[in-house]
Amino acid sequence: MNLIELIGRFHPVLVHLPIGIFVLVIVMDGLTRFDKFTYLSASIRLILGIGILSAILSLVTGYTLSLEGINNQDLVDNHQWTAIGTTALFTIYYFLRQKLMAKRLAHTYTLLLLLVMLAWTGHQGGSLTHGEGFLTEGTLDAKTITAAPLDIKDINQALVYKDLVQYTLNQKCVQCHGSKKQKGKLRLDDLSWIKAGGKNGNLINTTDPSDGELIKRILLDDIDEHHMPPKEKTQLTDAELVIFQWWINAGASFDKSVAALSPDAKVIKALASFKAENQIQEKTIVKTREPIDKLDEQIKKRLEKMGWVVSTISLDDNHIRLIGYNIEGTINDALVAAAEISEHVIELKLSFSALKDNDLKNLNQFINLEKLWLDHTDISDNALKQVTALNNLGYLNIVNTKTTAGGVKNLMNLPNLKMIYLQGIKITTDERLALESIKTNANLYFGDSMKSVITDTIFVKKAE
Ligand code: HEC
């Protein structure tokens, strides 16, 4: 672990300091309105100053933590800017406080604004540690797949816009240009939005097709900052580019079939590759999780007392995610307690914890585990032996651990394993090649290529 990482790791602990201090300042400031508490006024400036210093430290540690890049970058960016904004506001308040105190109403609104900003920043940070969207970039959520399965028997009958163009937009653009986010004031999830265009107006120029904003963006050089999709995201394939160009040059109709737009030889070839590239989806295995009863409240409380963060996977699924960021006592004890409800647990996160190999002795009881985070801990190959029993495991993160190629090799036979994140572990180029040549479904992510993987297992709730 290098110094930068070490500094970054203090962030989740340190942030509680400015939050606590700022809340205290707001409360004290409010209380000074009452005669009984006017004496508090004298100390607020000092406390506020300390709060600002601790906020700046949190910004620095947060920034270094973000360099590890293990979170959703968009969420991190948002969090970063709100945090900077909040710190700036408190700093301005520090200097203007005296003046504001005289104007009661303005002072009240300022305090409310500060409180809202603080809560917002804290909430964003919380979403990052508690895993909303954590490392799910590049995987499609079940909804996207089920809403738009590629179902083309005869490519000539396919509708160019709906089956090819919109299908591609859904996979590669809509996460930033859809109902949740509208980067560049643009939505691409439906033809009415596409016709409406974005910040710079029309997307498609029917009189001069090569001049439309959409085609220009996707054809720009990869490294141009205006290139779409942004360079760190899954790019359009050559076949998709050919199909987009063909569709736009032919007038960007929203209802014509492939045959009606008479594809030439180049396009026919692209259509064939497009079909092949997306064939994976036709093999999609739909796997059902057995429904499970709601977790007993008593047990939940007991686990939370030990430091576990316990949350259910979704509103209609009682399986749970356990996060052991702040376990009191040994992790082994915490896992023994958690094993009591092992069937409930499908996600287990022990990242950045004091985890040791011996702590995982009963990991094999967590038979339903689908995702496991052991990253940034001292575990070695011995710990990975316990992982080999987890037949449902699809995702494993062992970034920055003492594991080696030997340990990873033993995992490659796990039937459902799709993804192992292992950057930062000691593996030679030869070992890496040997691992990559093993024929399995598991993809290895070494941190140097941004290829993202379409999951081919989706879990849906079994009808009760
Ligand atoms: C990771 C997020 C992200 C993804 C994925 C993404 N974009 Fe964008 N897009 C942006 C951002 C941010 C902007 C605004 C900045 C800019 O104009 O470059 C933008 C702007 C645009 C614009 C310009 C809108 C206007 O009128 O100014 C177009 C067109 C566009 N994107 C098309 C696409 C297409 C097509 C895809 C998929 C092939 C795509 N984008 C995927 C983030 C994304």
PDB file of N, CA and C in Angstrom, residues 80-114:
ATOM      1  N   GLN A  80     -17.740  15.014  -5.065  1.00  0.00           N
ATOM      2  CA  GLN A  80     -16.591  15.902  -4.925  1.00  0.00           C
ATOM      3  C   GLN A  80     -17.017  17.368  -5.043  1.00  0.00           C
ATOM      4  N   TRP A  81     -17.829  17.671  -6.060  1.00  0.00           N
ATOM      5  CA  TRP A  81     -18.184  19.073  -6.268  1.00  0.00           C
ATOM      6  C   TRP A  81     -19.124  19.598  -5.196  1.00  0.00           C
ATOM      7  N   THR A  82     -20.059  18.758  -4.731  1.00  0.00           N
ATOM      8  CA  THR A  82     -20.910  19.246  -3.635  1.00  0.00           C
ATOM      9  C   THR A  82     -20.067  19.453  -2.390  1.00  0.00           C
ATOM     10  N   ALA A  83     -19.108  18.570  -2.152  1.00  0.00           N
ATOM     11  CA  ALA A  83     -18.283  18.699  -0.953  1.00  0.00           C
ATOM     12  C   ALA A  83     -17.471  19.995  -1.012  1.00  0.00           C
ATOM     13  N   ILE A  84     -16.904  20.285  -2.186  1.00  0.00           N
ATOM     14  CA  ILE A  84     -16.133  21.524  -2.329  1.00  0.00           C
ATOM     15  C   ILE A  84     -17.066  22.717  -2.116  1.00  0.00           C
ATOM     16  N   GLY A  85     -18.257  22.652  -2.712  1.00  0.00           N
ATOM     17  CA  GLY A  85     -19.224  23.736  -2.567  1.00  0.00           C
ATOM     18  C   GLY A  85     -19.604  23.966  -1.107  1.00  0.00           C
ATOM     19  N   THR A  86     -19.848  22.853  -0.408  1.00  0.00           N
ATOM     20  CA  THR A  86     -20.249  22.973   0.991  1.00  0.00           C
ATOM     21  C   THR A  86     -19.139  23.604   1.831  1.00  0.00           C
ATOM     22  N   THR A  87     -17.914  23.123   1.615  1.00  0.00           N
ATOM     23  CA  THR A  87     -16.781  23.688   2.361  1.00  0.00           C
ATOM     24  C   THR A  87     -16.652  25.183   2.058  1.00  0.00           C
ATOM     25  N   ALA A  88     -16.803  25.545   0.786  1.00  0.00           N
ATOM     26  CA  ALA A  88     -16.692  26.955   0.404  1.00  0.00           C
ATOM     27  C   ALA A  88     -17.768  27.782   1.117  1.00  0.00           C
ATOM     28  N   LEU A  89     -19.001  27.254   1.151  1.00  0.00           N
ATOM     29  CA  LEU A  89     -20.089  27.992   1.798  1.00  0.00           C
ATOM     30  C   LEU A  89     -19.809  28.230   3.284  1.00  0.00           C
ATOM     31  N   PHE A  90     -19.321  27.180   3.951  1.00  0.00           N
ATOM     32  CA  PHE A  90     -19.026  27.343   5.377  1.00  0.00           C
ATOM     33  C   PHE A  90     -17.899  28.355   5.585  1.00  0.00           C
ATOM     34  N   THR A  91     -16.952  28.368   4.639  1.00  0.00           N
ATOM     35  CA  THR A  91     -15.845  29.323   4.744  1.00  0.00           C
ATOM     36  C   THR A  91     -16.368  30.753   4.583  1.00  0.00           C
ATOM     37  N   ILE A  92     -17.246  30.939   3.584  1.00  0.00           N
ATOM     38  CA  ILE A  92     -17.827  32.272   3.387  1.00  0.00           C
ATOM     39  C   ILE A  92     -18.607  32.675   4.641  1.00  0.00           C
ATOM     40  N   TYR A  93     -19.343  31.710   5.171  1.00  0.00           N
ATOM     41  CA  TYR A  93     -20.135  31.988   6.370  1.00  0.00           C
ATOM     42  C   TYR A  93     -19.230  32.438   7.519  1.00  0.00           C
ATOM     43  N   TYR A  94     -18.065  31.788   7.598  1.00  0.00           N
ATOM     44  CA  TYR A  94     -17.105  32.133   8.653  1.00  0.00           C
ATOM     45  C   TYR A  94     -16.833  33.642   8.642  1.00  0.00           C
ATOM     46  N   PHE A  95     -16.650  34.175   7.429  1.00  0.00           N
ATOM     47  CA  PHE A  95     -16.302  35.591   7.332  1.00  0.00           C
ATOM     48  C   PHE A  95     -17.516  36.525   7.434  1.00  0.00           C
ATOM     49  N   LEU A  96     -18.669  36.029   6.981  1.00  0.00           N
ATOM     50  CA  LEU A  96     -19.835  36.933   6.950  1.00  0.00           C
ATOM     51  C   LEU A  96     -20.745  36.807   8.175  1.00  0.00           C
ATOM     52  N   ARG A  97     -20.384  35.882   9.050  1.00  0.00           N
ATOM     53  CA  ARG A  97     -21.298  35.546  10.134  1.00  0.00           C
ATOM     54  C   ARG A  97     -21.710  36.760  10.961  1.00  0.00           C
ATOM     55  N   GLN A  98     -20.713  37.555  11.389  1.00  0.00           N
ATOM     56  CA  GLN A  98     -21.022  38.728  12.214  1.00  0.00           C
ATOM     57  C   GLN A  98     -22.109  39.591  11.577  1.00  0.00           C
ATOM     58  N   LYS A  99     -21.900  39.890  10.284  1.00  0.00           N
ATOM     59  CA  LYS A  99     -22.846  40.763   9.576  1.00  0.00           C
ATOM     60  C   LYS A  99     -24.232  40.133   9.509  1.00  0.00           C
ATOM     61  N   LEU A 100     -24.228  38.803   9.223  1.00  0.00           N
ATOM     62  CA  LEU A 100     -25.509  38.119   9.042  1.00  0.00           C
ATOM     63  C   LEU A 100     -26.336  38.073  10.324  1.00  0.00           C
ATOM     64  N   MET A 101     -25.633  37.952  11.450  1.00  0.00           N
ATOM     65  CA  MET A 101     -26.330  37.804  12.732  1.00  0.00           C
ATOM     66  C   MET A 101     -27.339  38.934  12.933  1.00  0.00           C
ATOM     67  N   ALA A 102     -27.014  40.104  12.405  1.00  0.00           N
ATOM     68  CA  ALA A 102     -27.885  41.259  12.591  1.00  0.00           C
ATOM     69  C   ALA A 102     -29.188  41.102  11.813  1.00  0.00           C
ATOM     70  N   LYS A 103     -29.101  40.380  10.675  1.00  0.00           N
ATOM     71  CA  LYS A 103     -30.320  40.194   9.872  1.00  0.00           C
ATOM     72  C   LYS A 103     -30.886  38.812  10.160  1.00  0.00           C
ATOM     73  N   ARG A 104     -31.850  38.784  11.024  1.00  0.00           N
ATOM     74  CA  ARG A 104     -32.352  37.517  11.536  1.00  0.00           C
ATOM     75  C   ARG A 104     -32.825  36.549  10.454  1.00  0.00           C
ATOM     76  N   LEU A 105     -33.630  37.057   9.520  1.00  0.00           N
ATOM     77  CA  LEU A 105     -34.218  36.165   8.522  1.00  0.00           C
ATOM     78  C   LEU A 105     -33.134  35.597   7.606  1.00  0.00           C
ATOM     79  N   ALA A 106     -32.268  36.487   7.135  1.00  0.00           N
ATOM     80  CA  ALA A 106     -31.181  36.042   6.255  1.00  0.00           C
ATOM     81  C   ALA A 106     -30.315  35.015   6.965  1.00  0.00           C
ATOM     82  N   HIS A 107     -30.100  35.241   8.240  1.00  0.00           N
ATOM     83  CA  HIS A 107     -29.277  34.318   9.020  1.00  0.00           C
ATOM     84  C   HIS A 107     -29.936  32.947   9.093  1.00  0.00           C
ATOM     85  N   THR A 108     -31.256  32.943   9.323  1.00  0.00           N
ATOM     86  CA  THR A 108     -31.973  31.671   9.402  1.00  0.00           C
ATOM     87  C   THR A 108     -31.864  30.907   8.081  1.00  0.00           C
ATOM     88  N   TYR A 109     -32.103  31.632   6.976  1.00  0.00           N
ATOM     89  CA  TYR A 109     -32.022  30.955   5.678  1.00  0.00           C
ATOM     90  C   TYR A 109     -30.624  30.423   5.421  1.00  0.00           C
ATOM     91  N   THR A 110     -29.633  31.197   5.815  1.00  0.00           N
ATOM     92  CA  THR A 110     -28.260  30.733   5.610  1.00  0.00           C
ATOM     93  C   THR A 110     -28.018  29.435   6.367  1.00  0.00           C
ATOM     94  N   LEU A 111     -28.469  29.393   7.618  1.00  0.00           N
ATOM     95  CA  LEU A 111     -28.261  28.176   8.402  1.00  0.00           C
ATOM     96  C   LEU A 111     -28.957  26.985   7.745  1.00  0.00           C
ATOM     97  N   LEU A 112     -30.165  27.227   7.238  1.00  0.00           N
ATOM     98  CA  LEU A 112     -30.890  26.130   6.576  1.00  0.00           C
ATOM     99  C   LEU A 112     -30.142  25.658   5.340  1.00  0.00           C
ATOM    100  N   LEU A 113     -29.663  26.617   4.557  1.00  0.00           N
ATOM    101  CA  LEU A 113     -28.923  26.268   3.339  1.00  0.00           C
ATOM    102  C   LEU A 113     -27.692  25.422   3.688  1.00  0.00           C
ATOM    103  N   LEU A 114     -26.976  25.859   4.723  1.00  0.00           N
ATOM    104  CA  LEU A 114     -25.776  25.123   5.130  1.00  0.00           C
ATOM    105  C   LEU A 114     -26.135  23.701   5.527  1.00  0.00           C
TER     106      LEU A 114
END
